[in-house]
XYZ file of C-alpha atoms in Angstrom:
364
model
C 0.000 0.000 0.000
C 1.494 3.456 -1.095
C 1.618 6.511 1.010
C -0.730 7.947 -1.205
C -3.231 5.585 -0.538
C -2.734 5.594 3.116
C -3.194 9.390 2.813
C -6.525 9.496 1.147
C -7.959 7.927 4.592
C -7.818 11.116 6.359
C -9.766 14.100 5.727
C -8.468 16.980 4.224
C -9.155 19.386 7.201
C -6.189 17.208 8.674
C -3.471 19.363 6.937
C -4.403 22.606 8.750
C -4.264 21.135 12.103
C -0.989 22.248 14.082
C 0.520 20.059 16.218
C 0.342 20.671 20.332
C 3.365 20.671 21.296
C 3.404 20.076 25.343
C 6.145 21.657 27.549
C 9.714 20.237 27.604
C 11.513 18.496 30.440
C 14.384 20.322 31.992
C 17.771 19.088 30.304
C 20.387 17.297 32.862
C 23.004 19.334 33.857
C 25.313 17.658 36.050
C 25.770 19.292 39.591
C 22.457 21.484 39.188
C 18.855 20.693 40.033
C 16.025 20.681 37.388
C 13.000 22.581 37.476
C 9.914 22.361 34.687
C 8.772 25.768 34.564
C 7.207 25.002 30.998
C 3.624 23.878 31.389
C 2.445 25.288 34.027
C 2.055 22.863 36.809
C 1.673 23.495 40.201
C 4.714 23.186 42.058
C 3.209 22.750 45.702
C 2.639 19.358 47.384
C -0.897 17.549 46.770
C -2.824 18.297 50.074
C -2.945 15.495 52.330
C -6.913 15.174 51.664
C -6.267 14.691 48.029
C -3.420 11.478 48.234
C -5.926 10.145 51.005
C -8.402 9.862 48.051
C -5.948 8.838 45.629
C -5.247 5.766 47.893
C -8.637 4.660 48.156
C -8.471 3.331 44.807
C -12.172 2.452 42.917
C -12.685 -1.369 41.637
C -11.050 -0.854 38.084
C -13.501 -3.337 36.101
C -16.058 -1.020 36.315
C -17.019 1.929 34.802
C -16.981 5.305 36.777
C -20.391 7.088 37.479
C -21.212 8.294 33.992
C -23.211 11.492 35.741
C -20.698 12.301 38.055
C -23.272 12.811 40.165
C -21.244 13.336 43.221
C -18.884 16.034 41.661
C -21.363 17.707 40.297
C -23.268 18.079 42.958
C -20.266 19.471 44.931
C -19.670 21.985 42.063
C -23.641 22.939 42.427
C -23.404 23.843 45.785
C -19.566 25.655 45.439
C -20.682 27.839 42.549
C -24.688 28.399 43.442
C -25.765 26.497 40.525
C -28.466 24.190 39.474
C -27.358 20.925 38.541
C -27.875 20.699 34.836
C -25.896 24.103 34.338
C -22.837 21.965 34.546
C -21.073 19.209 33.396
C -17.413 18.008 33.567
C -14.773 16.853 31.231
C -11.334 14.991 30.722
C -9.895 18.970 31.873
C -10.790 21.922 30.471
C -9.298 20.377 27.198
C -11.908 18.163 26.303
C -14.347 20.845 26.896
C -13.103 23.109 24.736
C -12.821 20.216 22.094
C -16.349 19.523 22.840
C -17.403 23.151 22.321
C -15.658 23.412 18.900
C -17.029 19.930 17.797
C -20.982 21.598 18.692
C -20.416 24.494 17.122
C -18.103 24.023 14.510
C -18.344 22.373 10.764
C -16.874 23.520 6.921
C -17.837 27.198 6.165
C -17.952 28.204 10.163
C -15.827 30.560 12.151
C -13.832 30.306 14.907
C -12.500 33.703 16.594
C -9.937 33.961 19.211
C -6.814 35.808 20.558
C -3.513 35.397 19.628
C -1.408 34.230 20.878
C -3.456 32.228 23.399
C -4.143 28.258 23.881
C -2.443 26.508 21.074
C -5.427 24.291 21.601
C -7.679 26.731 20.080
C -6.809 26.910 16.240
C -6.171 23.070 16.440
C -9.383 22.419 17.422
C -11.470 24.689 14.825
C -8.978 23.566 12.295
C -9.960 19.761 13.279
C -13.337 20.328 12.299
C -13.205 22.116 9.402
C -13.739 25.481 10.753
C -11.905 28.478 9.537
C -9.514 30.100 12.331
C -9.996 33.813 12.628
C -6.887 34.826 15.247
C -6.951 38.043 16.307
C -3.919 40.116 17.757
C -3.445 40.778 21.317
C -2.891 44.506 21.967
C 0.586 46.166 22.591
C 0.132 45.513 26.231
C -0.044 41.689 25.800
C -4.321 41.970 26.411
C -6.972 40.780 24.436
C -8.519 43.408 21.622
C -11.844 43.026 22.124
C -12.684 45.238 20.003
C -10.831 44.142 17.036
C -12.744 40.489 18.097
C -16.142 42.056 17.784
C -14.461 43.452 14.299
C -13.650 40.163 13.572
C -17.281 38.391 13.723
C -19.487 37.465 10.319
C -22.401 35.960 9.457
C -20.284 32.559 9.494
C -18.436 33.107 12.533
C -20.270 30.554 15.396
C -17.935 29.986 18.297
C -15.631 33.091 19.953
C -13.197 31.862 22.838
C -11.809 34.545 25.316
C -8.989 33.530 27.822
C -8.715 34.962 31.291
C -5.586 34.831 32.740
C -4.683 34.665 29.291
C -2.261 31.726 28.790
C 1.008 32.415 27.489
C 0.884 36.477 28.054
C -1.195 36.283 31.642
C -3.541 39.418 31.266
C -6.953 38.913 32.496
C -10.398 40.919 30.729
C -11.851 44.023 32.339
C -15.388 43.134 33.635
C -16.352 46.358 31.937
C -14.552 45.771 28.503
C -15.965 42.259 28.365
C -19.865 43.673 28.863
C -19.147 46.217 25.879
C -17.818 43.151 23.668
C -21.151 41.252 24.751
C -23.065 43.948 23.604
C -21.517 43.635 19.882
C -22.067 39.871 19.766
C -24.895 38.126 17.948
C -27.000 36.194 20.264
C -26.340 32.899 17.941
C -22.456 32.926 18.597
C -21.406 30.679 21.479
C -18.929 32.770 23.646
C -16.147 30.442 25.678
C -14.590 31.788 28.557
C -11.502 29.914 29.770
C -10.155 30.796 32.794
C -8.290 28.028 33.825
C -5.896 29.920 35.908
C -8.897 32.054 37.651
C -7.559 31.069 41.718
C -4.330 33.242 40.723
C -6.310 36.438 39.965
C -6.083 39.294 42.120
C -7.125 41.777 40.073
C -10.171 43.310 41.619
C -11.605 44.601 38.118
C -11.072 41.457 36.158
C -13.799 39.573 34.703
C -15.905 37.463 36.860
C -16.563 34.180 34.147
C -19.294 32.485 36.572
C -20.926 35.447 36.563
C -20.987 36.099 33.027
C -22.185 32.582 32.449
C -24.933 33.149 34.644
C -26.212 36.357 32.838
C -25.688 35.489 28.866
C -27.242 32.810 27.372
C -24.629 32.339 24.605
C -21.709 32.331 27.548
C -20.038 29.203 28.437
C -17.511 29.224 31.396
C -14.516 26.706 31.055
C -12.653 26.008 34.290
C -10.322 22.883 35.487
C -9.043 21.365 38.533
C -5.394 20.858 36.175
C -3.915 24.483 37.710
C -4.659 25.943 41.267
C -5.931 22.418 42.501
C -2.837 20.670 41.322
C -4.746 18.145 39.818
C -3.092 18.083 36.346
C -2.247 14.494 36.046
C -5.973 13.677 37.023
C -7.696 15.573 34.151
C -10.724 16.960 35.577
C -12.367 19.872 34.288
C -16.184 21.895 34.202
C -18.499 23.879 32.139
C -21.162 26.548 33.307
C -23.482 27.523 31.258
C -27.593 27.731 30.916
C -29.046 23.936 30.391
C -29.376 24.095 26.610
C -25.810 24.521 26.401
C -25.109 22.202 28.409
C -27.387 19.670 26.983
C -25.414 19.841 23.261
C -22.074 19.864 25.035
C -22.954 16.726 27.275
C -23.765 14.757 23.681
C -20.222 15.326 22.281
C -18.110 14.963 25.641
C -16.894 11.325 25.663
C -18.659 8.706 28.044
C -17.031 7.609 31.091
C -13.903 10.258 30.030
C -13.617 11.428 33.757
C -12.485 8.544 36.052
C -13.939 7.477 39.513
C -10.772 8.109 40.593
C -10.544 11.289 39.195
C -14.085 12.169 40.818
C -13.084 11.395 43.988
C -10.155 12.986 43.754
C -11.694 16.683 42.720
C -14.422 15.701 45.008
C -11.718 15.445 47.990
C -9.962 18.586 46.504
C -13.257 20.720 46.515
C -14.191 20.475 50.119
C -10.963 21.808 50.589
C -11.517 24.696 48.163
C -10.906 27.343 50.839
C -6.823 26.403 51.203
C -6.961 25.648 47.634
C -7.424 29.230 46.765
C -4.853 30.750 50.159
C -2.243 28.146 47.917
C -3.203 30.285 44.858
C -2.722 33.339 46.917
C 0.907 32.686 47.866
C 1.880 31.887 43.759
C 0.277 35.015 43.055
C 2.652 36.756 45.846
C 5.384 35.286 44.628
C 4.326 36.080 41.048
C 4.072 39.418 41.635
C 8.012 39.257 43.500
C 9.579 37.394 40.282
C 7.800 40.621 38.101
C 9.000 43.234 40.312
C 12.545 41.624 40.062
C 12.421 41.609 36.516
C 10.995 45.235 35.966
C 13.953 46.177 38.183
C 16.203 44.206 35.975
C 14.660 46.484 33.043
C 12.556 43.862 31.261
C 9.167 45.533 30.247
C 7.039 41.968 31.353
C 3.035 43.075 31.330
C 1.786 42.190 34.836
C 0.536 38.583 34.913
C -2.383 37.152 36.643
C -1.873 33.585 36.271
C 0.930 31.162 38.087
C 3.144 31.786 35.116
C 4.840 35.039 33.724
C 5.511 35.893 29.899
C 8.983 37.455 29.042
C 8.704 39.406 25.266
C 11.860 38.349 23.438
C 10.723 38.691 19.713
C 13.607 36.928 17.785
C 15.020 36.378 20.822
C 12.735 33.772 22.082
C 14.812 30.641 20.871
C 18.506 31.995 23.186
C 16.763 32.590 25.896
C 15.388 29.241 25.676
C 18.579 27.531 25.173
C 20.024 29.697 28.060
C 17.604 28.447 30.271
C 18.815 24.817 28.985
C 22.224 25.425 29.847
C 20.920 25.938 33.848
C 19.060 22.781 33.613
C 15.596 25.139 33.558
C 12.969 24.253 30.987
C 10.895 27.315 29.826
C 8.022 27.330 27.482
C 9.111 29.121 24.096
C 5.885 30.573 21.800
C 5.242 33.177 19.776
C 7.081 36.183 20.239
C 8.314 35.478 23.850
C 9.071 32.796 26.704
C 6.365 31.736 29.064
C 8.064 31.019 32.569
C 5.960 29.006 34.930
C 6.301 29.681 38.805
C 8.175 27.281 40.625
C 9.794 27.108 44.061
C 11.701 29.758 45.192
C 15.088 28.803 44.391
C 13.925 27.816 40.648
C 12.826 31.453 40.342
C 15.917 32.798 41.689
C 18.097 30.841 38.972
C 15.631 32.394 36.444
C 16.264 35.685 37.519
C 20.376 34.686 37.841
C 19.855 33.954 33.571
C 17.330 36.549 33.016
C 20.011 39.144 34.466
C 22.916 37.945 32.183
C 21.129 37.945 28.981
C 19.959 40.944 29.334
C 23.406 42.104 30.030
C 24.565 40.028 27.001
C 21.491 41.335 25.059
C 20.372 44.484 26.139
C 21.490 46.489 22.633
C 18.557 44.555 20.986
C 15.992 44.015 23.457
C-alpha cells in the first residue's frame, strides 16, 4: 500500500491542524537541580486530603459514574448552581474540544486571541472550521474590540482567555460587557479561565458570573492548575441547560475517572486552602515581576501562576540559556512563558534573566 493511498484515509481538514506541542523536560546538567517551569504545573505538594483519596483506589472493572453525580453536585453547591448548568470533562481540554465539535463544521468561524491556547486553532482547524486569530494589543491583552471586528455571518464559536495563557492578562469586567453587547446572540462565547484562583485583580472579569447572565456564555474552568490536579484531568463547564445539553452529547462517556471524581471531590471540600495556595503563587508572582521590571525587562503584569517574558527573535537563546541551567521554559510566539516554581527555581531564572539581558540588552 502506497503513502498515497494511506493518505486518502484522512480528511483533508487534517493538513491545517498544528501540532500541540506540550512543555519540555528540563535538560540534565550535572551538579544542578532541574525545574519544569514550561507547562504550568503546580509546584506545591498535593494536600494530604487529596493522596488520602488517591489511595482509596475504585474497583477498576467497572465503569466510573457516567453522571458524576457526586462532583457535580459538589460543584452545584460551590458555585450556586443548578445541577444541569454543569457538566465536567477529561480537563478543560476536552471541553473546549467539545465546544468546537458543537459548534463548529466547513464554512464556520472560529474567533480567538492570539497568541493564546495553542489548543484553540487546532481544534477549529480539526473540524473544518476556519480560524480567525486576532492580535493581542501592545500591552499583551486581548482586543476586544478588534474580536467584535472580527465576527461574520459565518463566525459561530468566539473563545476569550482569562488569565490569558502564554501572556497572563486577564479581561476588564467592563470591557468584556461592551464586547457582549456587539455579539450576535447565535455565537457561542467560551470563557476559559483556567488559571482564575491566581487572579487578584479586583476589576477582572468574573466568568461564573458572566455565564450566569448570557445565554450564549459558556464558562470553562479545570481542577489541572490551582488544585494541582493536572495528572488527574478533571475539568467543568457553566453555562444555561441548553448549552449544556449539546455539550454533554459530544463529551466522551465515562472520560472522567472514579478516581478522578473522587479525587476533585476530595480537593473541593478543601476549596478554601486551595485558593490561600493560589494566593501565595500570586505573591510570589508578583516578587519574580518586580525583580524583573527592576532588571529592566518591560514583562506586562501577569495574573496567572506563570509570567511571559517578550523576546521577539530572541525567544529561541533565551530558551537555550535556560537549557544550559538545567531550567525548561516554554518558548511561543514572540516570547518565553516562565511558569512559577519554588523559590530557588525562580531565583536561577532571575540569575539567567540578568545575564542575557546584560549580554542582550542592545537589541531588546
Amino acid at each position: 500500500m502506497t503513502q498515497q493511498t494511506v493518505a486518502s484515509f484522512f480528511r483533508p481538514a487534517l493538513d491545517a491542524v498544528p501540532n500541540y506541542k506540550p512543555g519540555k523536560q528540563p535538560a540534565v546538567v550535572p551538579g544542578m537541580t532541574p525545574y519544569k517551569l514550561s507547562s504550568n504545573e503546580l509546584h506545591l505538594p498535593p494536600l494530604p486530603e487529596v493522596l488520602e483519596a488517591m489511595a482509596d483506589i475504585p474497583n477498576p472493572a467497572g465503569y466510573p459514574d457516567p453522571t458524576a453525580s457526586a462532583l457535580i453536585a459538589g460543584l452545584s453547591e460551590y458555585l450556586d448552581v443548578p445541577n444541569d448548568h454543569i457538566t465536567v470533562g477529561a480537563g478543560a481540554s476536552e471541553i473546549i474540544s467539545a465546544l468546537a465539535r458543537v459548534t463548529t463544521e466547513a464554512g464556520t468561524e472560529t474567533v480567538y486571541p492570539w497568541p493564546s491556547f495553542e489548543l484553540y486553532p487546532q481544534t477549529a482547524a480539526l473540524n473544518g472550521g476556519v480560524s480567525r486569530p486576532v492580535a493581542l494589543t501592545d500591552t499583551h491583552e486581548h482586543d476586544l474590540s478588534a474580536m467584535a471586528d472580527a465576527v461574520t455571518d459565518s463566525t459561530r464559536l468566539i473563545i476569550v482567555c482569562s488569565p490569558n495563557n502564554p501572556t497572563g492578562t486577564s479581561i476588564k469586567h467592563g470591557a468584556f460587557e461592551a464586547f457582549m453587547e456587539r455579539v450576535p446572540s447565535d455565537v457561542l462565547v467560551v470563557i476559559d479561565e483556567a488559571y482564575w484562583e491566581f487572579c487578584t485583580d479586583p476589576h477582572a472579569l468574573d466568568g461564573l458570573t458572566a455565564a450566569k447572565t448570557y445565554d450564549n456564555v459558556v464558562l470553562v474552568r479545570t481542577f489541572s492548575k490551582a488544585h494541582g490536579l493536572a495528572g488527574i484531568r478533571v475539568g467543568y463547564a457553566v453555562a444555561q441547560p441548553h448549552v449544556i445539553a449539546a455539550l454533554r452529547k459530544a463529551i466522551l462517556p465515562f472520560s472522567v475517572s472514579q478516581l478522578s471524581q473522587n479525587v476533585a471531590v476530595a480537593s473541593l471540600q478543601q476549596v478554601d486552602v486551595v485558593q490561600a495556595r493560589s494566593k501565595s503563587v500570586a505573591a510570589a508572582r508578583d516578587e519574580f515581576v518586580a525583580e524583573l521590571r527592576l532588571q529592566g525587562w518591560d514583562v506586562p503584569y501577569p495574573q496567572a501562576n506563570f509570567v511571559w517574558l517578550p523576546l521577539g527573535d530572541l525567544a529561541s537563546r533565551f530558551e537555550d540559556a535556560c537549557i544550559d541551567q538545567a531550567l525548561a521554559v516554554r518558548k511561543l510566539t514572540g516570547g518565553v512563558r516562565i511558569s512559577m516554581g519554588a523559590p530557588e527555581a525562580i531565583q536561577r531564572v532571575l540569575q539567567v534573566t540578568e545575564g542575557f539581558r546584560h549580554s542582550h540588552y542592545s537589541t531588546i
